[in-house]
PDB file of C-alpha atoms in Angstrom:
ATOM      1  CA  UNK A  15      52.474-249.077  37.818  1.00 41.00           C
ATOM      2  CA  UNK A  16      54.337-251.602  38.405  1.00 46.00           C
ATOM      3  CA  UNK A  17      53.920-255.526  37.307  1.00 43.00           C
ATOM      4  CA  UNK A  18      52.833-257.929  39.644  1.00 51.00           C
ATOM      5  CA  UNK A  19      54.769-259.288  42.428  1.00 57.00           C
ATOM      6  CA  UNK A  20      53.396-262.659  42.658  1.00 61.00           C
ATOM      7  CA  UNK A  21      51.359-264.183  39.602  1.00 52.00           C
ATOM      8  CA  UNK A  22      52.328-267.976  39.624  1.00 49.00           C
ATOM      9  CA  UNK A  23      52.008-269.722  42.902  1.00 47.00           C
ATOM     10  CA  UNK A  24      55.724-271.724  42.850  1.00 49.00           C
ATOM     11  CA  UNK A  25      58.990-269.587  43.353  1.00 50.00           C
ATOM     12  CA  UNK A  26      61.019-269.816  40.442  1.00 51.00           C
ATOM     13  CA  UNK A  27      64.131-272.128  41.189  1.00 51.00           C
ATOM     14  CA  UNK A  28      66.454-269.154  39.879  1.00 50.00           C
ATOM     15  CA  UNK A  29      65.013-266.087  42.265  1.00 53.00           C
ATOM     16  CA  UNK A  30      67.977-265.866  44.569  1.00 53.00           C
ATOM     17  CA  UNK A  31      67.065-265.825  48.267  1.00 55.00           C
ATOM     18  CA  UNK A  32      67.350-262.737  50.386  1.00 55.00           C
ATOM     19  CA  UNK A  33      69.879-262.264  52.607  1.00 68.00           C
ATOM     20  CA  UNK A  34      69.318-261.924  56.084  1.00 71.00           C
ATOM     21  CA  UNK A  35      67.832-258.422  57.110  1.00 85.00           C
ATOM     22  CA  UNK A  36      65.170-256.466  59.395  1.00 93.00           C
ATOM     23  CA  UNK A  37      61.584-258.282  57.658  1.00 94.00           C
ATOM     24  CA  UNK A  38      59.780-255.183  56.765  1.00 94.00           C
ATOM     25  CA  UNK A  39      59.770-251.598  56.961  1.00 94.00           C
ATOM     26  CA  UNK A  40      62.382-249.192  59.131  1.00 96.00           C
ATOM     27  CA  UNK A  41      59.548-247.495  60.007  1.00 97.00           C
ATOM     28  CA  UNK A  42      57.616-250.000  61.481  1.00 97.00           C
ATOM     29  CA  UNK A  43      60.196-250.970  63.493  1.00 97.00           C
ATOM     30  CA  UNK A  44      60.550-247.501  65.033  1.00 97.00           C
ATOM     31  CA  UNK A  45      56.662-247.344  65.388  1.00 97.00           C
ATOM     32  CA  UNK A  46      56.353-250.655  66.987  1.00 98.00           C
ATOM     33  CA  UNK A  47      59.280-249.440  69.693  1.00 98.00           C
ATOM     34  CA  UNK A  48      57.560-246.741  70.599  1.00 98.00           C
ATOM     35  CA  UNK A  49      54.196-248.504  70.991  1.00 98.00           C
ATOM     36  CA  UNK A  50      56.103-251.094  73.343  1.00 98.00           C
ATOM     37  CA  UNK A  51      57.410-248.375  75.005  1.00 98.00           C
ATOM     38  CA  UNK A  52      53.963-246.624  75.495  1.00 98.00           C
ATOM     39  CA  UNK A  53      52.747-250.455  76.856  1.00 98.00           C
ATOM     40  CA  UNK A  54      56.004-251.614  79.395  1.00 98.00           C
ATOM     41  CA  UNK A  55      55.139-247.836  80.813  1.00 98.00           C
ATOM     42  CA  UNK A  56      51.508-248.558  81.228  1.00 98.00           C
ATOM     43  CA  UNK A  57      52.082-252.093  82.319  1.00 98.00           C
ATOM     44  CA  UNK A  58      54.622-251.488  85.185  1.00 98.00           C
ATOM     45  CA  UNK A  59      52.915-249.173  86.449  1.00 98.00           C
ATOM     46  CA  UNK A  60      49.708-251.255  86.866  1.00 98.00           C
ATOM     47  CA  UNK A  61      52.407-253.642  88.394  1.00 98.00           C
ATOM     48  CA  UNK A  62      53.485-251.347  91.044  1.00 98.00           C
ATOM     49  CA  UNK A  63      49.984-249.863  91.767  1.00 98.00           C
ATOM     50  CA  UNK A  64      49.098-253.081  92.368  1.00 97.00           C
ATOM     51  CA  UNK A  65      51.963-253.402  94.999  1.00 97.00           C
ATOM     52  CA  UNK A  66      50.652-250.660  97.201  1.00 96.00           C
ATOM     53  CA  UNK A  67      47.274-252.195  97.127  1.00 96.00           C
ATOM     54  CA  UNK A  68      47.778-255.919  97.022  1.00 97.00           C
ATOM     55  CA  UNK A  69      44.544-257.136  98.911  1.00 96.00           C
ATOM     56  CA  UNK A  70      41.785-254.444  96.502  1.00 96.00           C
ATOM     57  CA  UNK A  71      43.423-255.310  93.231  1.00 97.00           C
ATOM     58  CA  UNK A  72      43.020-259.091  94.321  1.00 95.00           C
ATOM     59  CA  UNK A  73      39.400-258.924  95.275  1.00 95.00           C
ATOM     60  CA  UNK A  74      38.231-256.783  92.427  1.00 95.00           C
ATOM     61  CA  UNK A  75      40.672-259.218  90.149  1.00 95.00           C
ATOM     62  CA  UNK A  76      38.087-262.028  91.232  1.00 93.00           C
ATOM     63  CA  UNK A  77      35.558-260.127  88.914  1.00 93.00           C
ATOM     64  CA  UNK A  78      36.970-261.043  86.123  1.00 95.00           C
ATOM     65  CA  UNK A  79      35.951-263.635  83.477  1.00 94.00           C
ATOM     66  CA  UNK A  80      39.698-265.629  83.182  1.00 94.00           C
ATOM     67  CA  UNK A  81      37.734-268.065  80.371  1.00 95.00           C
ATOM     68  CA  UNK A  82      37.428-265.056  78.424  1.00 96.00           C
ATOM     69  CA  UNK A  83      40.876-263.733  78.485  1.00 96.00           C
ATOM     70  CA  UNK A  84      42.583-267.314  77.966  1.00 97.00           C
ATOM     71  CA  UNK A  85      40.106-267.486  74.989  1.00 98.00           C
ATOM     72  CA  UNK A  86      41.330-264.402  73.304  1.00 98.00           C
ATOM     73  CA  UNK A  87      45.113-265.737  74.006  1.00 98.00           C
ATOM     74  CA  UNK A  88      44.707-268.390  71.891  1.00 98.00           C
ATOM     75  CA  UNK A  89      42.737-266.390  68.942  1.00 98.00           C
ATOM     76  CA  UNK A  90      45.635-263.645  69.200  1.00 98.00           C
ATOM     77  CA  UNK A  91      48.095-266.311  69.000  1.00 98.00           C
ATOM     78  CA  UNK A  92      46.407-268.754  66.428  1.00 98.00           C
ATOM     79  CA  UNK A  93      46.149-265.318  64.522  1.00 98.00           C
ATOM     80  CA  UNK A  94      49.303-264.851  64.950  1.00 98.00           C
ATOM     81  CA  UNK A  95      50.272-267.823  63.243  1.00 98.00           C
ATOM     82  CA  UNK A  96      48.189-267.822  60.347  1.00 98.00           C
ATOM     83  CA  UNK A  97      49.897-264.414  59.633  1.00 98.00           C
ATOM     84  CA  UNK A  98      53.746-266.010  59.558  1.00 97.00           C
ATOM     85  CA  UNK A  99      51.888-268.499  57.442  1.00 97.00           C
ATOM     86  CA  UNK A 100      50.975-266.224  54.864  1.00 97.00           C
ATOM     87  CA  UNK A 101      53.966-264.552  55.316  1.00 96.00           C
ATOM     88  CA  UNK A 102      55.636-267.730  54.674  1.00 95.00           C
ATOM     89  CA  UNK A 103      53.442-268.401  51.228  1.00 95.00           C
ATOM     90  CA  UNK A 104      54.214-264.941  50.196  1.00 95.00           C
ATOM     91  CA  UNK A 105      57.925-265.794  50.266  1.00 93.00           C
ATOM     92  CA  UNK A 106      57.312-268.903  48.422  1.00 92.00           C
ATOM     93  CA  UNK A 107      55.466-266.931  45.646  1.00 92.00           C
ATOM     94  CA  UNK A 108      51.964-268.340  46.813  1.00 93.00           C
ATOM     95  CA  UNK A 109      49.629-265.328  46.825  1.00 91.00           C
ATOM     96  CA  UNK A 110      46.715-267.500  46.630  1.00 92.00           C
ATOM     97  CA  UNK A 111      47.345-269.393  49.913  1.00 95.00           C
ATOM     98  CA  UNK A 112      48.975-266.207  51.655  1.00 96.00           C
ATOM     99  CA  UNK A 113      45.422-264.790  51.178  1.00 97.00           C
ATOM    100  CA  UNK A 114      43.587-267.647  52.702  1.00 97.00           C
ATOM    101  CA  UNK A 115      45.986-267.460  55.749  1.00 98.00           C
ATOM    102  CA  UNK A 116      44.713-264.016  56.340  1.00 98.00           C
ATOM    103  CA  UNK A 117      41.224-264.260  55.672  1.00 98.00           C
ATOM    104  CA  UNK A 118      41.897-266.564  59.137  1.00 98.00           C
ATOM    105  CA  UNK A 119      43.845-264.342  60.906  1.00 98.00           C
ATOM    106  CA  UNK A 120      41.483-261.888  60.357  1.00 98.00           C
ATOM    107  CA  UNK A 121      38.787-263.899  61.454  1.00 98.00           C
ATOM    108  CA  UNK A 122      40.525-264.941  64.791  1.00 98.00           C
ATOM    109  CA  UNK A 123      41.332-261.023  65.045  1.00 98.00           C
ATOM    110  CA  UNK A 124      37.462-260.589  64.765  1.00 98.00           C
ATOM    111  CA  UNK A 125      37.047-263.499  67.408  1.00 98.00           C
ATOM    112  CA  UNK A 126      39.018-261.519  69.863  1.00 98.00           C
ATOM    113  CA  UNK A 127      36.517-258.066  68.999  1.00 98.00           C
ATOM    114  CA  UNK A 128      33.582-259.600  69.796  1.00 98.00           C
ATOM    115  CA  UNK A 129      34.825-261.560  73.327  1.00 98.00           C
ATOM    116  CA  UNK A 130      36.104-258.164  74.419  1.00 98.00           C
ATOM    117  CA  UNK A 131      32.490-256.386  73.620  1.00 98.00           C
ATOM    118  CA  UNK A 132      31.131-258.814  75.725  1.00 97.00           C
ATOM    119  CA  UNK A 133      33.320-259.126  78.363  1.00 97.00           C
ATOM    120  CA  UNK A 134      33.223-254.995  78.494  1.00 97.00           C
ATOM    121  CA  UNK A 135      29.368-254.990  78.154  1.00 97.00           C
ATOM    122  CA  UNK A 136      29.221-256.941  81.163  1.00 96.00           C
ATOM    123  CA  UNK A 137      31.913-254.788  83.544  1.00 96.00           C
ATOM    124  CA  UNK A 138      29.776-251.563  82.191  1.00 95.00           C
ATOM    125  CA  UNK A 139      26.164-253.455  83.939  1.00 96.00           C
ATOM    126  CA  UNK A 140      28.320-254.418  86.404  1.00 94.00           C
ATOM    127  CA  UNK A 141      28.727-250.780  86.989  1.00 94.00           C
ATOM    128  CA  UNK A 142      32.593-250.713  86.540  1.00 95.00           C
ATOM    129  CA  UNK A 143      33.550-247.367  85.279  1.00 95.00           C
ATOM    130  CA  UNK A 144      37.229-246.104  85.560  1.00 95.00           C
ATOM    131  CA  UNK A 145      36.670-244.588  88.593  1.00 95.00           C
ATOM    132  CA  UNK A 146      35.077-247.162  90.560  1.00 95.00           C
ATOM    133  CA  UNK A 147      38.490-248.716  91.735  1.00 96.00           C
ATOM    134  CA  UNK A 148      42.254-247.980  90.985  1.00 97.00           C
ATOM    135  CA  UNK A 149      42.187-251.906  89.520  1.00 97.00           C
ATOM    136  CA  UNK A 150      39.085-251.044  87.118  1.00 97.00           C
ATOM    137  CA  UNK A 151      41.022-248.168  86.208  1.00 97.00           C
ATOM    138  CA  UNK A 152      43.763-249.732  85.369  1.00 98.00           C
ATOM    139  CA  UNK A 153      42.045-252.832  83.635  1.00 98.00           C
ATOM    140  CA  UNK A 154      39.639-250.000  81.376  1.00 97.00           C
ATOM    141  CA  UNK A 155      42.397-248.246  80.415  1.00 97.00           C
ATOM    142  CA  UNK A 156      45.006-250.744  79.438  1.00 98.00           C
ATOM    143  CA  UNK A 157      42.538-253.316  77.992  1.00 98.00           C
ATOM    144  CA  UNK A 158      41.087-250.624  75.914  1.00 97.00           C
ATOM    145  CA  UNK A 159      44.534-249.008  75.009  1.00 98.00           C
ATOM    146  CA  UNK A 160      45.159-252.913  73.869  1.00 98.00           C
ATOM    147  CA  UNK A 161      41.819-252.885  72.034  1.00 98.00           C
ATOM    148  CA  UNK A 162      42.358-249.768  69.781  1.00 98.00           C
ATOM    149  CA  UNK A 163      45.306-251.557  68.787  1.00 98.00           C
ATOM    150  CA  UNK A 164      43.768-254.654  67.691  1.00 98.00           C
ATOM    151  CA  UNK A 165      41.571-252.712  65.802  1.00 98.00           C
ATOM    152  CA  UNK A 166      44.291-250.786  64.052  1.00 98.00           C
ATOM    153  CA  UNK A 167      46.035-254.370  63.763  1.00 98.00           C
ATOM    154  CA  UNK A 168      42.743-255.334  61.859  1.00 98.00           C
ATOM    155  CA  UNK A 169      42.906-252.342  59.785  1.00 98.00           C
ATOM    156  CA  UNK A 170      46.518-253.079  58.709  1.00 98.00           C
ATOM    157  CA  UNK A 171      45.824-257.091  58.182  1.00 98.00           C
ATOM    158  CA  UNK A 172      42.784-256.062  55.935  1.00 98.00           C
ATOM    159  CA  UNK A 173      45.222-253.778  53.810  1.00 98.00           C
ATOM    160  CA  UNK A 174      47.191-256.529  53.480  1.00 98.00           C
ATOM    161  CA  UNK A 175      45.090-259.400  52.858  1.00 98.00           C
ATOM    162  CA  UNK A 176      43.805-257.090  49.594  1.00 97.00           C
ATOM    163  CA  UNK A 177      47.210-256.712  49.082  1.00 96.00           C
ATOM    164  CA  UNK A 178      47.806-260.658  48.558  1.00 96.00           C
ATOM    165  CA  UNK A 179      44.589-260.418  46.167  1.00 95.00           C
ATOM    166  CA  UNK A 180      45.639-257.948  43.950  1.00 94.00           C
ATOM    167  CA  UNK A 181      48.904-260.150  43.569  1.00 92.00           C
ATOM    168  CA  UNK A 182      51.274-257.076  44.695  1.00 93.00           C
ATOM    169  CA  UNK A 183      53.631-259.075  47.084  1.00 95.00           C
ATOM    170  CA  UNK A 184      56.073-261.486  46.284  1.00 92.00           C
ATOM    171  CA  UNK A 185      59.534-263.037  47.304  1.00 91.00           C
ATOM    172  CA  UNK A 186      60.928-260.075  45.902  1.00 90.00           C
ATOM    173  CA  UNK A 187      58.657-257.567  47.224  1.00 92.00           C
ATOM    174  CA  UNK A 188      58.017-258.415  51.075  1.00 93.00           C
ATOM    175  CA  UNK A 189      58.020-255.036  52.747  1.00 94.00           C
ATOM    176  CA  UNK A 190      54.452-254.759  52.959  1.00 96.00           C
ATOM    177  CA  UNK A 191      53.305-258.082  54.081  1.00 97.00           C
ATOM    178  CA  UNK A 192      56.299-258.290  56.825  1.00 96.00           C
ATOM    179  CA  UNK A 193      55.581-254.449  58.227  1.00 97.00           C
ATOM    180  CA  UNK A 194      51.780-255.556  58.815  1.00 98.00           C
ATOM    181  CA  UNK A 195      52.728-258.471  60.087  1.00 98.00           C
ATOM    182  CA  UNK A 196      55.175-257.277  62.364  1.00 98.00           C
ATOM    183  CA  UNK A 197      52.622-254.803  63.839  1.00 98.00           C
ATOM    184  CA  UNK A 198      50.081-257.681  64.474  1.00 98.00           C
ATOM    185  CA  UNK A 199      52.820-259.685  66.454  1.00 98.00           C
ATOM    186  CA  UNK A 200      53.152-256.854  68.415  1.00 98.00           C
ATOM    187  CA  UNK A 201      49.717-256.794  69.267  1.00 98.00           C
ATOM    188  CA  UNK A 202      50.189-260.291  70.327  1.00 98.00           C
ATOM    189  CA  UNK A 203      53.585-259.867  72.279  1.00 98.00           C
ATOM    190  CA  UNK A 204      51.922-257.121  74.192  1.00 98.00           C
ATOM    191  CA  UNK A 205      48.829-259.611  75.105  1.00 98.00           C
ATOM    192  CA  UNK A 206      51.016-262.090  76.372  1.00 97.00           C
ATOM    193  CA  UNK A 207      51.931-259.951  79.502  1.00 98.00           C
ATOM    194  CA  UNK A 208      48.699-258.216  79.887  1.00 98.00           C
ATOM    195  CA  UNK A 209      47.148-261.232  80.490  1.00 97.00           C
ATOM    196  CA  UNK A 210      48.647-263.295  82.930  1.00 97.00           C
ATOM    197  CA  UNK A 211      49.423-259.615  84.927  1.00 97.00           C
ATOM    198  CA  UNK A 212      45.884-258.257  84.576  1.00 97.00           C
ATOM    199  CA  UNK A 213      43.816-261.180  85.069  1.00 96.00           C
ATOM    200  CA  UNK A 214      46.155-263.871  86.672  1.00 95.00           C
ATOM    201  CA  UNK A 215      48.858-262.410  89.141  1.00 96.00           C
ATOM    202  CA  UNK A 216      47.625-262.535  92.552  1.00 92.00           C
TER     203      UNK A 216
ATOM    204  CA  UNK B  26      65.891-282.972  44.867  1.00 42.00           C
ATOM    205  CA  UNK B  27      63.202-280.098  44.318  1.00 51.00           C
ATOM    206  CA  UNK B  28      63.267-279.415  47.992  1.00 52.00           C
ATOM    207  CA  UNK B  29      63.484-275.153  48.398  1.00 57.00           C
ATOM    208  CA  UNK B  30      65.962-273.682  50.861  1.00 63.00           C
ATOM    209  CA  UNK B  31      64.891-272.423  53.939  1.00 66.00           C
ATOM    210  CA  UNK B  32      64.127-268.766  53.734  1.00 75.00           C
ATOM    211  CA  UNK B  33      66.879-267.011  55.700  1.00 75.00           C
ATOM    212  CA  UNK B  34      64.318-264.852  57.287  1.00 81.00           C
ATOM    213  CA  UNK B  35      61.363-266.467  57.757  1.00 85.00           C
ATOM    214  CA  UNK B  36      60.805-269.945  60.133  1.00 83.00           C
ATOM    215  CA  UNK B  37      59.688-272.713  57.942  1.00 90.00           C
ATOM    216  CA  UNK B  38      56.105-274.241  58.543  1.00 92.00           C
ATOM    217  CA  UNK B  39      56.842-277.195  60.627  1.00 92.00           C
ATOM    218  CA  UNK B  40      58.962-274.990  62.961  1.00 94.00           C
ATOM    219  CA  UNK B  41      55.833-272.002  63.312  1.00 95.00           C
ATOM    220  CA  UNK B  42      53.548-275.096  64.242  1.00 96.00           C
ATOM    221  CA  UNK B  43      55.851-276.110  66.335  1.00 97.00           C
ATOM    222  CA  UNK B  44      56.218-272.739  68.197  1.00 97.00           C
ATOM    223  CA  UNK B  45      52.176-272.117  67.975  1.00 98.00           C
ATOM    224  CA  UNK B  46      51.779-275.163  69.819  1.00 98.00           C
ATOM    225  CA  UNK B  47      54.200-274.518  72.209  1.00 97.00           C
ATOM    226  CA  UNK B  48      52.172-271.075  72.998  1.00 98.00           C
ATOM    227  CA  UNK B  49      48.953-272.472  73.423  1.00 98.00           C
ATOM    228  CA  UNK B  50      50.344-275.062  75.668  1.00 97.00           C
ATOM    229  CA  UNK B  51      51.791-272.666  77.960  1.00 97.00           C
ATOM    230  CA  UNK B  52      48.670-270.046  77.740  1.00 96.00           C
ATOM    231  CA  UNK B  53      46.775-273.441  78.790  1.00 96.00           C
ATOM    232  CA  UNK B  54      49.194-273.922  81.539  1.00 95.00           C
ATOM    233  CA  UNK B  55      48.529-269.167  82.584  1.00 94.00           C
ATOM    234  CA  UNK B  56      44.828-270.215  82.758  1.00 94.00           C
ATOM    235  CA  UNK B  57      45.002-272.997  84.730  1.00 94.00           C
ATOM    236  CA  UNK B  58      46.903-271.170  87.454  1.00 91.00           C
ATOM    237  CA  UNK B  59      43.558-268.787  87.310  1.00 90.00           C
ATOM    238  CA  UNK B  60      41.636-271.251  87.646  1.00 89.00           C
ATOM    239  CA  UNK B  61      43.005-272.585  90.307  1.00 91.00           C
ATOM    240  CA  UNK B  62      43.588-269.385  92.263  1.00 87.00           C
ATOM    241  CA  UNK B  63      47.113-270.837  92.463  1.00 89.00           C
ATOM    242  CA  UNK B  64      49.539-267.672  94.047  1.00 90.00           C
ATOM    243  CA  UNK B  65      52.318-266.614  95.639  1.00 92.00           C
ATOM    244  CA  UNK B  66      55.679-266.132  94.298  1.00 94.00           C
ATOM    245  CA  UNK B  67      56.906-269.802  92.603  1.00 95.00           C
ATOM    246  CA  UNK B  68      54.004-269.310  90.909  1.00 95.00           C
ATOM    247  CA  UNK B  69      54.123-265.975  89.843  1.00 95.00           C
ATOM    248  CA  UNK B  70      58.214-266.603  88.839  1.00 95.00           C
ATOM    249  CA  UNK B  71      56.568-269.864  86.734  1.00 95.00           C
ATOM    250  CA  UNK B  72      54.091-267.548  84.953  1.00 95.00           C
ATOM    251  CA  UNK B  73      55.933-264.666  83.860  1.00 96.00           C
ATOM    252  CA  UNK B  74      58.878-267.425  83.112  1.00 96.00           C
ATOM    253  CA  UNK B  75      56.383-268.798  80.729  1.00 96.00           C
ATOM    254  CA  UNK B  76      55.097-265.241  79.250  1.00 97.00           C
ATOM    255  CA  UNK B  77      59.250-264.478  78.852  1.00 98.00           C
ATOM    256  CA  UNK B  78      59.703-267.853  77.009  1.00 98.00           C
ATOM    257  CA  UNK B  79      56.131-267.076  75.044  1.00 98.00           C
ATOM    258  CA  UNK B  80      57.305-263.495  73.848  1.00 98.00           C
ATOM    259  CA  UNK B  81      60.895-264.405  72.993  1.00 98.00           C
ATOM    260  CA  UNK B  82      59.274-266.994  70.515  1.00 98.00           C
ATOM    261  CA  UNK B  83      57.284-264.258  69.415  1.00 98.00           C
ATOM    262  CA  UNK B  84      59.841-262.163  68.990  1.00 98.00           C
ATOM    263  CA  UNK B  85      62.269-264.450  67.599  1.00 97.00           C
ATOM    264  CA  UNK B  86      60.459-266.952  65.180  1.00 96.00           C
ATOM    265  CA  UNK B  87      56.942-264.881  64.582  1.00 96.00           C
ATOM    266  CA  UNK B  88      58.076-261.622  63.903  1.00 96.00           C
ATOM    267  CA  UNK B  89      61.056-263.190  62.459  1.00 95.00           C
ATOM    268  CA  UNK B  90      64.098-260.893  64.364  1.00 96.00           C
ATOM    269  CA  UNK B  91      66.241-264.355  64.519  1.00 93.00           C
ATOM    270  CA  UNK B  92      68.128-263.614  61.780  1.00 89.00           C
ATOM    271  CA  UNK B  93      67.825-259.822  62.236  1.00 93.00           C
ATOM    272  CA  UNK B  94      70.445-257.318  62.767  1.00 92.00           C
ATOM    273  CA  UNK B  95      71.877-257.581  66.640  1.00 94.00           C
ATOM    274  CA  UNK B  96      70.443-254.348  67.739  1.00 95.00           C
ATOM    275  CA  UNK B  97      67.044-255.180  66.956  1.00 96.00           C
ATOM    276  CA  UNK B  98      66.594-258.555  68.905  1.00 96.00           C
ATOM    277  CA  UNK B  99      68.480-256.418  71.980  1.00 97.00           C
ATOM    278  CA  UNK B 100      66.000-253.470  72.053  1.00 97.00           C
ATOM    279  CA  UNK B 101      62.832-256.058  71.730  1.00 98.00           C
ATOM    280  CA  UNK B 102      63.915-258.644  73.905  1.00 98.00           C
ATOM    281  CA  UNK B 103      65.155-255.876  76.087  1.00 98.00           C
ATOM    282  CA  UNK B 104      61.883-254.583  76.139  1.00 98.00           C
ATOM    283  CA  UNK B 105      60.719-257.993  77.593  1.00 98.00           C
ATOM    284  CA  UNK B 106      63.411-258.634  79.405  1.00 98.00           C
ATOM    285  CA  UNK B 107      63.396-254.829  81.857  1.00 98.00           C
ATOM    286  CA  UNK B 108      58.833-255.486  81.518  1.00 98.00           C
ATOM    287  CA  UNK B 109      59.340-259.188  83.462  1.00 97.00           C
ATOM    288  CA  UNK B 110      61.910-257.995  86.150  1.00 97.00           C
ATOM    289  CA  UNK B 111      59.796-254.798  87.177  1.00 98.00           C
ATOM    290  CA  UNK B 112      57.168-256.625  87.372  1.00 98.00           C
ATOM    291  CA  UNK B 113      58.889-259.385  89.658  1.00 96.00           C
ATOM    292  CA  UNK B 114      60.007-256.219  91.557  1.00 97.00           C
ATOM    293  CA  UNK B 115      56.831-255.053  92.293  1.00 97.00           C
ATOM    294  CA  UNK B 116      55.597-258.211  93.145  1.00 97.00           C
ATOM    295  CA  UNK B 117      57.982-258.814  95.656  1.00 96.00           C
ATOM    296  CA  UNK B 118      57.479-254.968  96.809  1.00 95.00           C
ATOM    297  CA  UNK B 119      53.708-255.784  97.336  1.00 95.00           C
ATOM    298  CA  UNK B 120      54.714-259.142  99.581  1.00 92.00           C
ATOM    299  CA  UNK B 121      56.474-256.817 101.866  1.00 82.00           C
TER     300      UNK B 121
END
């Protein structure tokens, strides 16, 4: 086993700083491509469905709840942030506050879970199903698709965060706590277009 | 004097908050179009200008490819890049 990565929460003035490189793992990187890949697909095509049926997309649009959506923006964002935070106290040999960063990101990730629930339990009493309209198919689908990867984001941040409390990252050993991170901004970046497409663009 | 040196990677904490407040201000700016039923193709161009400006910061300063390896900020801001113009296309194909 290895010794810990990060057991005194200052950087020592000697460790000499990285040079600049790709934060995390190849293999993220590849996965996270192909995921945005996957998403642009999905997204233009809800784009240019959209175009051949401008007035039904708008009107079944109308249904739904904006508040929510800008709501989980702002979580997936804030989230976001708390994650280069603890990425940032990670580098600084602060394993301690890294972990506390999480713990919120996780908790805004959470945030974003439950508003989704809801907002899904109401489309299903609504009596939206996938087939009841091109748009609901479309909005199902590609919210959901998003969903399953916020969960799997969760997942990964979890990991993480018990990787901060069992001390195993450090300045010198960042590959874990960058890949997850990486992944979660993805989440986020893909968010960021799904929103004002799905539930703004008229 | 016991200042550390920026990490070449990573943005420093003032700059995230910086960016993070920057992206809630322009999410606030998204919903208020909703809200407002505001449409039509300035404000379309304004949105997704705004989502293009949102995800290059994510790109760039949250998952940290500022610094990266040239090939890596042109496939991920190529990705956003190619996602904004189709969609502008098919915007303008559905005012037609």
């Amino acid at each position: 086993m290895s010794t810990p990565a990060c057991t005194l929460d200052a950087r020592p003035p000697s460790t000499p700083a990285p040079t600049p490189h790709l934060p995390g793992d190849l293999a993220i990187w590849i996965f996270i491509l192909a995921e945005l890949l996957a998403f642009g697909v999905f997204l233009v095509a809800y784009a240019f469905a959209r175009s051949g049926d401008v007035a039904g997309f708008d009107a079944r649009q109308l249904g739904l709840d904006r508040n929510a959506g800008a709501v989980n923006t702002v979580l997936l964002l804030t989230s976001s942030f708390f994650v280069v935070r603890a990425t940032q106290e990670v580098a600084a040999g602060a394993c301690a506050r890294a972990s506390g960063w999480l713990v919120g990101a996780i908790g805004c990730g959470l945030g974003f879970v439950v508003i989704k629930v809801f907002e899904y339990a109401e489309k299903f009493g609504a009596g939206v199903t996938l087939s009841s309209s091109t748009f609901d198919m479309f909005y199902l689908s590609l919210t959901f698709f998003h969903f399953m990867h916020v969960l799997l984001g969760l997942v990964i941040l979890t990991a993480v965060w018990l990787g901060t409390r069992q001390r195993r990252y450090g300045p010198d050993n960042m590959n874990g706590i960058e890949s997850g991170a990486a992944y979660w901004h993805m989440v986020d970046l893909v968010w960021l277009i799904l929103f004002p497409l799905v539930y703004v663009m008229r | 004097m016991n200042r550390p040196e920026p990490h070449p990677i990573h943005a420093t904490p003032a700059r995230a908050l910086g960016v993070w407040v920057f992206l809630i201000a322009a999410t606030l700016v998204t919903w208020l179009v909703g809200e407002r039923g505001a449409h039509g193709p300035a404000i379309v161009a304004l949105m997704f200008g705004l989502a293009f400006v949102k995800g290059s910061l994510i790109i760039l300063e949250f998952m940290a490819l500022r610094r990266a390896p040239l090939m890596w900020r042109l496939l991920t801001l190529g990705w956003l890049s190619s996602v904004c113009a189709a969609i502008a296309i098919a915007y303008w194909k559905g005012m037609s």
